[in-house]
Amino acid sequence: MKQRVAITGAGGFLGSALARRLTAEGAEVSALTRRPVELPGVSWQPYDLADLSLPPAALEAAEVVIHAAFSMAGAGQELEKLNYDAALRLHAEARRRGAHFIFISSMSAHGQAASSYGRAKWRIEGSLDENSDTIVRPGLVVGRGGLYARMFGMVCRAPVLPLFYGGTQPIQPIALEDLTEGLVRLTQRRAAGVFNLALPQPITIRELYTRMLAAARLSRPLLPLPGDLTLGVLRVCERLGLGLPITSENLLGLKHLRSFETADSLARLGLTLKPVDELPWAQGAANP
Ligand SMILES: NC(=O)c1ccc[n+]([C@@H]2O[C@H](COP(=O)([O-])OP(=O)(O)OC[C@H]3O[C@@H](n4cnc5c(N)ncnc54)[C@H](OP(=O)(O)O)[C@@H]3O)[C@@H](O)[C@H]2O)c1
């Protein structure tokens, strides 16, 4: 029998790739999104994180619910609350219906997270049950969209690349296809627990920029800048309503990046990842 899977954020970079993969695997996929999505074989249910009433048909017959949507609207506690409340509501409904819940978290989620993004993900993780739910922490997803493509676009446009806090922060990349493969296995097995999915060996932000520049065949100077001083300046600019290409939230996210042990998660899924030299670094250029 076909497995029935509901995916929030199914119109996004990761969610749409996952919806396509699961459909190709024979699953019956329902996209829970604000606007209808045009994915072959995928049905649609209206869903907005801000609407806690959750339309009654939203999770109809779903056996697995994958929560990939995340709103970056607003800032600070407002952003945290919106995403936290929505995740709790969706999780409660999934549980009530006996559906397995998979939460797409992040490697920004940890106890010392200072960005609203990392804190929201961490709070949501804390409200789930590792014995019955699945928490997935992907590293930086390398492909034609999402954060990677936004960073790639920034690297291509900026005449100089600022390196905050020394540029030594760890980044653990993973190819989009490898991540979706891992998520397909988790969906099919309904395996509970925490899964850190990315290459075990981190690269630094400096190396990430260098790889992006090489993929774009560009040369740019890398300029070390004092992180905390820039953070202070950004906060003043934000209070004055001045729009800048980088926000204090971006910098807080960068400051508190840390590496995660991933070998155990990969082994549990029997997943072999593309090595760092074979990642599709140039794909960011397709959709910057
Ligand atoms: N890309 C990465 O490197 C990476 C790494 C770690 C974790 N993640 C996590 O993976 C998930 C997917 O990320 P992504 O890279 O695919 O980003 P994305 O393309 O921006 O997808 C995010 C999705 O959330 C949806 N969304 C935003 N606000 C919403 C709202 N109010 N109601 C309903 N849906 C809403 C968006 O829908 P609309 O299309 O309607 O705007 C979008 O489809 C996120 O939870 C993200 O935190 C991503």
Tab-separated table of C-alpha atoms and ligand atoms in Angstrom:
chain	number	residue	atom	x	y	z
A	1	MET	CA	0.000	0.000	0.000
A	2	LYS	CA	1.183	3.531	-0.757
A	3	GLN	CA	2.604	5.438	2.161
A	4	ARG	CA	0.740	8.718	2.718
A	5	VAL	CA	3.002	11.629	3.555
A	6	ALA	CA	2.134	15.275	4.300
A	7	ILE	CA	4.929	17.835	3.867
A	8	THR	CA	4.858	21.449	5.054
A	9	GLY	CA	7.096	23.810	3.067
A	10	ALA	CA	6.689	21.510	0.069
A	11	GLY	CA	7.009	24.487	-2.272
A	12	GLY	CA	10.485	25.331	-0.980
A	13	PHE	CA	13.980	24.190	-1.924
A	14	LEU	CA	14.164	21.098	0.294
A	15	GLY	CA	10.425	20.392	0.566
A	16	SER	CA	9.840	20.300	-3.206
A	17	ALA	CA	12.843	18.014	-3.804
A	18	LEU	CA	11.589	15.711	-1.068
A	19	ALA	CA	8.020	15.706	-2.419
A	20	ARG	CA	9.362	14.725	-5.860
A	21	ARG	CA	11.578	11.960	-4.437
A	22	LEU	CA	8.871	10.477	-2.237
A	23	THR	CA	6.379	10.533	-5.122
A	24	ALA	CA	8.930	8.737	-7.298
A	25	GLU	CA	9.275	6.153	-4.489
A	26	GLY	CA	5.533	5.491	-4.737
A	27	ALA	CA	4.318	7.566	-1.778
A	28	GLU	CA	1.090	9.586	-1.898
A	29	VAL	CA	2.293	13.075	-1.089
A	30	SER	CA	0.244	16.005	0.110
A	31	ALA	CA	1.805	19.493	0.064
A	32	LEU	CA	0.835	21.732	2.980
A	33	THR	CA	1.638	25.193	1.680
A	34	ARG	CA	0.247	28.702	1.528
A	35	ARG	CA	-0.092	28.630	-2.255
A	36	PRO	CA	-0.850	25.637	-4.509
A	37	VAL	CA	2.288	23.850	-5.669
A	38	GLU	CA	2.727	22.427	-9.140
A	39	LEU	CA	4.405	19.118	-8.499
A	40	PRO	CA	3.293	16.131	-10.575
A	41	GLY	CA	1.245	13.644	-8.560
A	42	VAL	CA	1.271	15.815	-5.409
A	43	SER	CA	-2.036	17.005	-3.906
A	44	TRP	CA	-2.401	20.326	-2.074
A	45	GLN	CA	-3.820	21.443	1.241
A	46	PRO	CA	-3.733	25.121	2.273
A	47	TYR	CA	-1.480	25.616	5.273
A	48	ASP	CA	-0.118	28.713	6.971
A	49	LEU	CA	2.166	28.548	10.001
A	50	ALA	CA	0.374	31.620	11.347
A	51	ASP	CA	-3.043	29.920	11.268
A	52	LEU	CA	-3.160	27.747	14.361
A	53	SER	CA	-6.682	26.591	13.596
A	54	LEU	CA	-5.137	24.116	11.096
A	55	PRO	CA	-7.724	23.248	8.403
A	56	PRO	CA	-9.443	19.947	9.328
A	57	ALA	CA	-8.468	18.268	6.048
A	58	ALA	CA	-4.798	19.258	6.364
A	59	LEU	CA	-3.486	15.973	7.720
A	60	GLU	CA	-6.221	13.722	6.451
A	61	ALA	CA	-5.000	10.137	6.254
A	62	ALA	CA	-1.331	11.148	6.595
A	63	GLU	CA	0.834	8.412	8.085
A	64	VAL	CA	3.933	10.576	8.188
A	65	VAL	CA	4.055	14.362	8.626
A	66	ILE	CA	7.275	16.102	7.625
A	67	HIS	CA	7.530	19.638	8.982
A	68	ALA	CA	9.928	21.546	6.733
A	69	ALA	CA	8.252	24.974	6.692
A	70	PHE	CA	9.897	27.749	8.651
A	71	SER	CA	8.952	31.419	8.672
A	72	MET	CA	11.662	34.076	8.779
A	73	ALA	CA	9.022	36.802	8.997
A	74	GLY	CA	9.381	39.171	11.913
A	75	ALA	CA	12.284	39.092	14.310
A	76	GLY	CA	13.297	37.999	17.772
A	77	GLN	CA	10.613	36.598	20.025
A	78	GLU	CA	7.893	37.125	17.428
A	79	LEU	CA	9.688	34.844	14.948
A	80	GLU	CA	10.391	32.283	17.643
A	81	LYS	CA	6.818	32.224	18.897
A	82	LEU	CA	5.225	31.907	15.466
A	83	ASN	CA	7.380	28.918	14.502
A	84	TYR	CA	7.215	27.293	17.928
A	85	ASP	CA	3.437	27.545	18.279
A	86	ALA	CA	2.894	26.278	14.723
A	87	ALA	CA	5.191	23.276	15.203
A	88	LEU	CA	3.524	22.334	18.474
A	89	ARG	CA	0.083	22.600	16.910
A	90	LEU	CA	1.053	20.464	13.920
A	91	HIS	CA	2.803	17.914	16.123
A	92	ALA	CA	-0.223	17.603	18.417
A	93	GLU	CA	-2.493	17.030	15.436
A	94	ALA	CA	-0.131	14.457	13.914
A	95	ARG	CA	0.014	12.628	17.218
A	96	ARG	CA	-3.757	12.699	17.636
A	97	ARG	CA	-4.054	10.978	14.272
A	98	GLY	CA	-1.311	8.453	14.994
A	99	ALA	CA	0.974	9.877	12.291
A	100	HIS	CA	4.745	9.812	12.640
A	101	PHE	CA	6.269	13.318	12.969
A	102	ILE	CA	9.544	14.346	11.319
A	103	PHE	CA	10.848	17.796	12.191
A	104	ILE	CA	13.435	19.430	9.939
A	105	SER	CA	15.604	21.247	12.433
A	106	SER	CA	19.097	22.653	11.848
A	107	MET	CA	22.668	22.543	13.078
A	108	SER	CA	21.984	26.063	14.374
A	109	ALA	CA	19.786	24.448	17.038
A	110	HIS	CA	21.647	24.117	20.324
A	111	GLY	CA	21.523	25.415	23.881
A	112	GLN	CA	23.853	28.376	23.201
A	113	ALA	CA	22.090	29.489	20.008
A	114	ALA	CA	21.788	33.282	19.936
A	115	SER	CA	19.908	33.757	16.655
A	116	SER	CA	16.105	33.640	16.718
A	117	TYR	CA	16.318	30.935	14.045
A	118	GLY	CA	18.558	28.668	16.137
A	119	ARG	CA	16.592	29.335	19.315
A	120	ALA	CA	13.251	28.564	17.653
A	121	LYS	CA	14.566	25.290	16.233
A	122	TRP	CA	16.074	24.368	19.618
A	123	ARG	CA	12.829	25.103	21.479
A	124	ILE	CA	10.820	23.038	19.008
A	125	GLU	CA	13.268	20.134	19.346
A	126	GLY	CA	12.834	20.332	23.120
A	127	SER	CA	9.067	19.937	22.816
A	128	LEU	CA	9.334	16.705	20.811
A	129	ASP	CA	9.845	13.162	22.040
A	130	GLU	CA	13.022	11.539	20.708
A	131	ASN	CA	11.532	8.114	21.408
A	132	SER	CA	8.630	8.565	19.044
A	133	ASP	CA	9.412	11.593	16.833
A	134	THR	CA	12.234	12.210	14.366
A	135	ILE	CA	14.431	15.291	14.554
A	136	VAL	CA	16.658	15.897	11.530
A	137	ARG	CA	19.475	18.432	11.709
A	138	PRO	CA	20.772	18.998	8.192
A	139	GLY	CA	24.035	20.831	7.635
A	140	LEU	CA	24.313	23.416	4.856
A	141	VAL	CA	22.359	21.936	1.956
A	142	VAL	CA	24.298	22.375	-1.282
A	143	GLY	CA	22.068	22.656	-4.349
A	144	ARG	CA	20.081	25.017	-6.540
A	145	GLY	CA	18.282	26.939	-3.809
A	146	GLY	CA	17.878	27.671	-0.127
A	147	LEU	CA	20.548	29.280	2.005
A	148	TYR	CA	23.358	27.916	-0.155
A	149	ALA	CA	22.147	29.660	-3.306
A	150	ARG	CA	21.545	32.886	-1.369
A	151	MET	CA	25.098	32.781	-0.011
A	152	PHE	CA	26.449	31.944	-3.460
A	153	GLY	CA	24.658	34.958	-4.914
A	154	MET	CA	26.102	37.184	-2.181
A	155	VAL	CA	29.615	35.833	-2.809
A	156	CYS	CA	29.262	36.556	-6.541
A	157	ARG	CA	27.932	40.090	-6.058
A	158	ALA	CA	30.092	41.396	-3.200
A	159	PRO	CA	33.354	43.053	-4.277
A	160	VAL	CA	34.953	41.980	-0.966
A	161	LEU	CA	33.986	39.045	1.254
A	162	PRO	CA	33.905	39.898	4.950
A	163	LEU	CA	35.137	37.203	7.333
A	164	PHE	CA	33.651	37.720	10.783
A	165	TYR	CA	35.063	36.117	13.914
A	166	GLY	CA	38.104	34.935	11.951
A	167	GLY	CA	36.117	32.966	9.371
A	168	THR	CA	36.983	29.729	11.157
A	169	GLN	CA	33.416	28.757	12.063
A	170	PRO	CA	32.569	25.175	11.096
A	171	ILE	CA	30.199	24.387	8.229
A	172	GLN	CA	29.106	20.831	7.513
A	173	PRO	CA	27.732	20.608	3.980
A	174	ILE	CA	25.529	17.937	2.444
A	175	ALA	CA	24.293	17.584	-1.137
A	176	LEU	CA	20.531	18.060	-1.569
A	177	GLU	CA	20.216	14.594	-3.163
A	178	ASP	CA	21.974	12.955	-0.191
A	179	LEU	CA	19.740	14.724	2.292
A	180	THR	CA	16.559	13.762	0.441
A	181	GLU	CA	17.800	10.165	0.270
A	182	GLY	CA	18.268	10.191	4.058
A	183	LEU	CA	14.816	11.690	4.557
A	184	VAL	CA	13.221	9.104	2.276
A	185	ARG	CA	14.797	6.329	4.383
A	186	LEU	CA	13.607	7.965	7.608
A	187	THR	CA	10.097	8.348	6.193
A	188	GLN	CA	9.896	4.759	5.029
A	189	ARG	CA	11.311	3.361	8.285
A	190	ARG	CA	9.608	5.898	10.586
A	191	ALA	CA	12.796	5.791	12.604
A	192	ALA	CA	12.585	7.885	15.771
A	193	GLY	CA	15.485	9.842	17.262
A	194	VAL	CA	17.853	12.657	16.364
A	195	PHE	CA	19.692	12.484	13.053
A	196	ASN	CA	22.521	14.911	12.252
A	197	LEU	CA	22.856	14.751	8.484
A	198	ALA	CA	25.962	16.290	6.904
A	199	LEU	CA	29.577	15.461	6.159
A	200	PRO	CA	31.339	14.489	9.408
A	201	GLN	CA	34.371	16.698	8.690
A	202	PRO	CA	33.502	20.418	8.801
A	203	ILE	CA	35.005	23.026	6.512
A	204	THR	CA	35.460	26.637	7.620
A	205	ILE	CA	33.484	29.632	6.354
A	206	ARG	CA	36.708	30.775	4.686
A	207	GLU	CA	36.956	27.467	2.815
A	208	LEU	CA	33.274	27.626	1.896
A	209	TYR	CA	33.769	31.058	0.284
A	210	THR	CA	36.893	29.806	-1.475
A	211	ARG	CA	34.985	26.835	-2.922
A	212	MET	CA	32.101	29.058	-4.033
A	213	LEU	CA	34.501	31.486	-5.718
A	214	ALA	CA	36.251	28.612	-7.493
A	215	ALA	CA	32.876	27.245	-8.649
A	216	ALA	CA	31.899	30.696	-9.939
A	217	ARG	CA	35.379	31.222	-11.473
A	218	LEU	CA	35.725	34.474	-9.575
A	219	SER	CA	38.394	36.042	-7.479
A	220	ARG	CA	37.527	38.245	-4.496
A	221	PRO	CA	39.554	39.475	-1.538
A	222	LEU	CA	38.572	37.964	1.826
A	223	LEU	CA	38.579	40.640	4.506
A	224	PRO	CA	38.697	39.711	8.223
A	225	LEU	CA	36.428	42.060	10.234
A	226	PRO	CA	35.790	42.263	13.997
A	227	GLY	CA	32.528	40.389	14.574
A	228	ASP	CA	31.267	41.971	17.794
A	229	LEU	CA	32.038	45.507	16.644
A	230	THR	CA	30.132	44.899	13.395
A	231	LEU	CA	27.282	43.373	15.414
A	232	GLY	CA	27.010	46.590	17.442
A	233	VAL	CA	27.009	48.727	14.280
A	234	LEU	CA	24.358	46.539	12.660
A	235	ARG	CA	22.110	46.826	15.713
A	236	VAL	CA	22.336	50.620	15.655
A	237	CYS	CA	21.579	50.665	11.901
A	238	GLU	CA	18.597	48.380	12.439
A	239	ARG	CA	17.235	50.638	15.186
A	240	LEU	CA	17.526	53.526	12.756
A	241	GLY	CA	15.658	51.493	10.143
A	242	LEU	CA	18.604	51.352	7.724
A	243	GLY	CA	18.480	48.287	5.483
A	244	LEU	CA	21.836	46.533	5.009
A	245	PRO	CA	22.763	43.358	3.076
A	246	ILE	CA	23.631	41.574	6.348
A	247	THR	CA	21.598	41.629	9.569
A	248	SER	CA	22.518	41.231	13.236
A	249	GLU	CA	20.544	37.973	13.112
A	250	ASN	CA	22.849	36.723	10.288
A	251	LEU	CA	25.910	37.596	12.337
A	252	LEU	CA	24.590	35.955	15.509
A	253	GLY	CA	23.933	32.810	13.484
A	254	LEU	CA	27.510	32.892	12.180
A	255	LYS	CA	29.029	33.567	15.596
A	256	HIS	CA	27.501	30.554	17.272
A	257	LEU	CA	27.984	27.938	14.582
A	258	ARG	CA	29.298	24.668	15.928
A	259	SER	CA	30.020	21.248	14.535
A	260	PHE	CA	27.974	18.116	15.154
A	261	GLU	CA	28.916	14.465	15.207
A	262	THR	CA	27.201	12.918	12.180
A	263	ALA	CA	28.905	9.547	11.608
A	264	ASP	CA	26.506	7.685	13.888
A	265	SER	CA	23.389	9.115	12.169
A	266	LEU	CA	24.787	8.284	8.721
A	267	ALA	CA	25.640	4.746	9.828
A	268	ARG	CA	22.156	4.209	11.292
A	269	LEU	CA	20.683	5.120	7.900
A	270	GLY	CA	23.341	3.303	5.873
A	271	LEU	CA	23.919	6.600	4.067
A	272	THR	CA	27.124	7.368	2.175
A	273	LEU	CA	27.504	11.054	1.324
A	274	LYS	CA	29.215	12.702	-1.619
A	275	PRO	CA	32.661	13.789	-0.414
A	276	VAL	CA	33.413	17.487	-0.161
A	277	ASP	CA	35.270	17.636	-3.507
A	278	GLU	CA	32.272	16.111	-5.313
A	279	LEU	CA	29.565	18.374	-3.886
A	280	PRO	CA	27.668	20.351	-6.553
A	281	TRP	CA	29.245	23.667	-5.516
A	282	ALA	CA	28.464	25.329	-8.871
A	283	GLN	CA	24.724	24.687	-8.582
A	284	GLY	CA	24.289	27.763	-6.386
A	285	ALA	CA	24.802	29.818	-9.539
A	286	ALA	CA	21.628	28.383	-11.077
A	287	ASN	CA	19.318	30.222	-8.696
A	288	PRO	CA	21.218	32.876	-6.787
B	1	LIG	N1	18.748	24.986	3.122
B	1	LIG	C1	19.535	24.664	4.118
B	1	LIG	O1	20.782	24.710	4.002
B	1	LIG	C2	18.949	24.183	5.426
B	1	LIG	C3	19.826	23.740	6.418
B	1	LIG	C4	19.301	23.296	7.637
B	1	LIG	C5	17.937	23.308	7.833
B	1	LIG	N2	17.104	23.755	6.858
B	1	LIG	C6	15.674	23.748	7.131
B	1	LIG	O2	15.007	23.074	6.088
B	1	LIG	C7	13.694	23.608	5.933
B	1	LIG	C8	13.479	23.961	4.471
B	1	LIG	O3	14.427	24.960	4.132
B	1	LIG	P1	14.710	25.391	2.619
B	1	LIG	O4	16.158	25.555	2.470
B	1	LIG	O5	13.956	24.502	1.700
B	1	LIG	O6	14.086	26.849	2.627
B	1	LIG	P2	12.891	27.457	1.782
B	1	LIG	O7	13.039	27.124	0.352
B	1	LIG	O8	12.835	28.915	2.164
B	1	LIG	O9	11.616	26.711	2.377
B	1	LIG	C9	10.938	27.166	3.515
B	1	LIG	C10	9.467	26.932	3.284
B	1	LIG	O10	8.738	27.435	4.424
B	1	LIG	C11	7.541	27.966	3.915
B	1	LIG	N3	6.948	28.981	4.784
B	1	LIG	C12	7.487	30.145	5.196
B	1	LIG	N4	6.583	30.830	5.926
B	1	LIG	C13	5.441	30.086	5.951
B	1	LIG	C14	4.167	30.249	6.519
B	1	LIG	N5	3.842	31.348	7.238
B	1	LIG	N6	3.243	29.283	6.368
B	1	LIG	C15	3.536	28.167	5.636
B	1	LIG	N7	4.729	27.943	5.054
B	1	LIG	C16	5.680	28.902	5.204
B	1	LIG	C17	7.917	28.623	2.606
B	1	LIG	O11	6.739	28.699	1.852
B	1	LIG	P3	6.509	29.806	0.726
B	1	LIG	O12	7.057	29.154	-0.514
B	1	LIG	O13	5.021	29.986	0.731
B	1	LIG	O14	7.249	31.032	1.130
B	1	LIG	C18	8.943	27.664	2.050
B	1	LIG	O15	8.356	26.718	1.190
B	1	LIG	C19	13.589	24.791	6.871
B	1	LIG	O16	12.934	24.392	8.052
B	1	LIG	C20	15.036	25.133	7.160
B	1	LIG	O17	15.193	25.742	8.425
B	1	LIG	C21	17.578	24.201	5.659
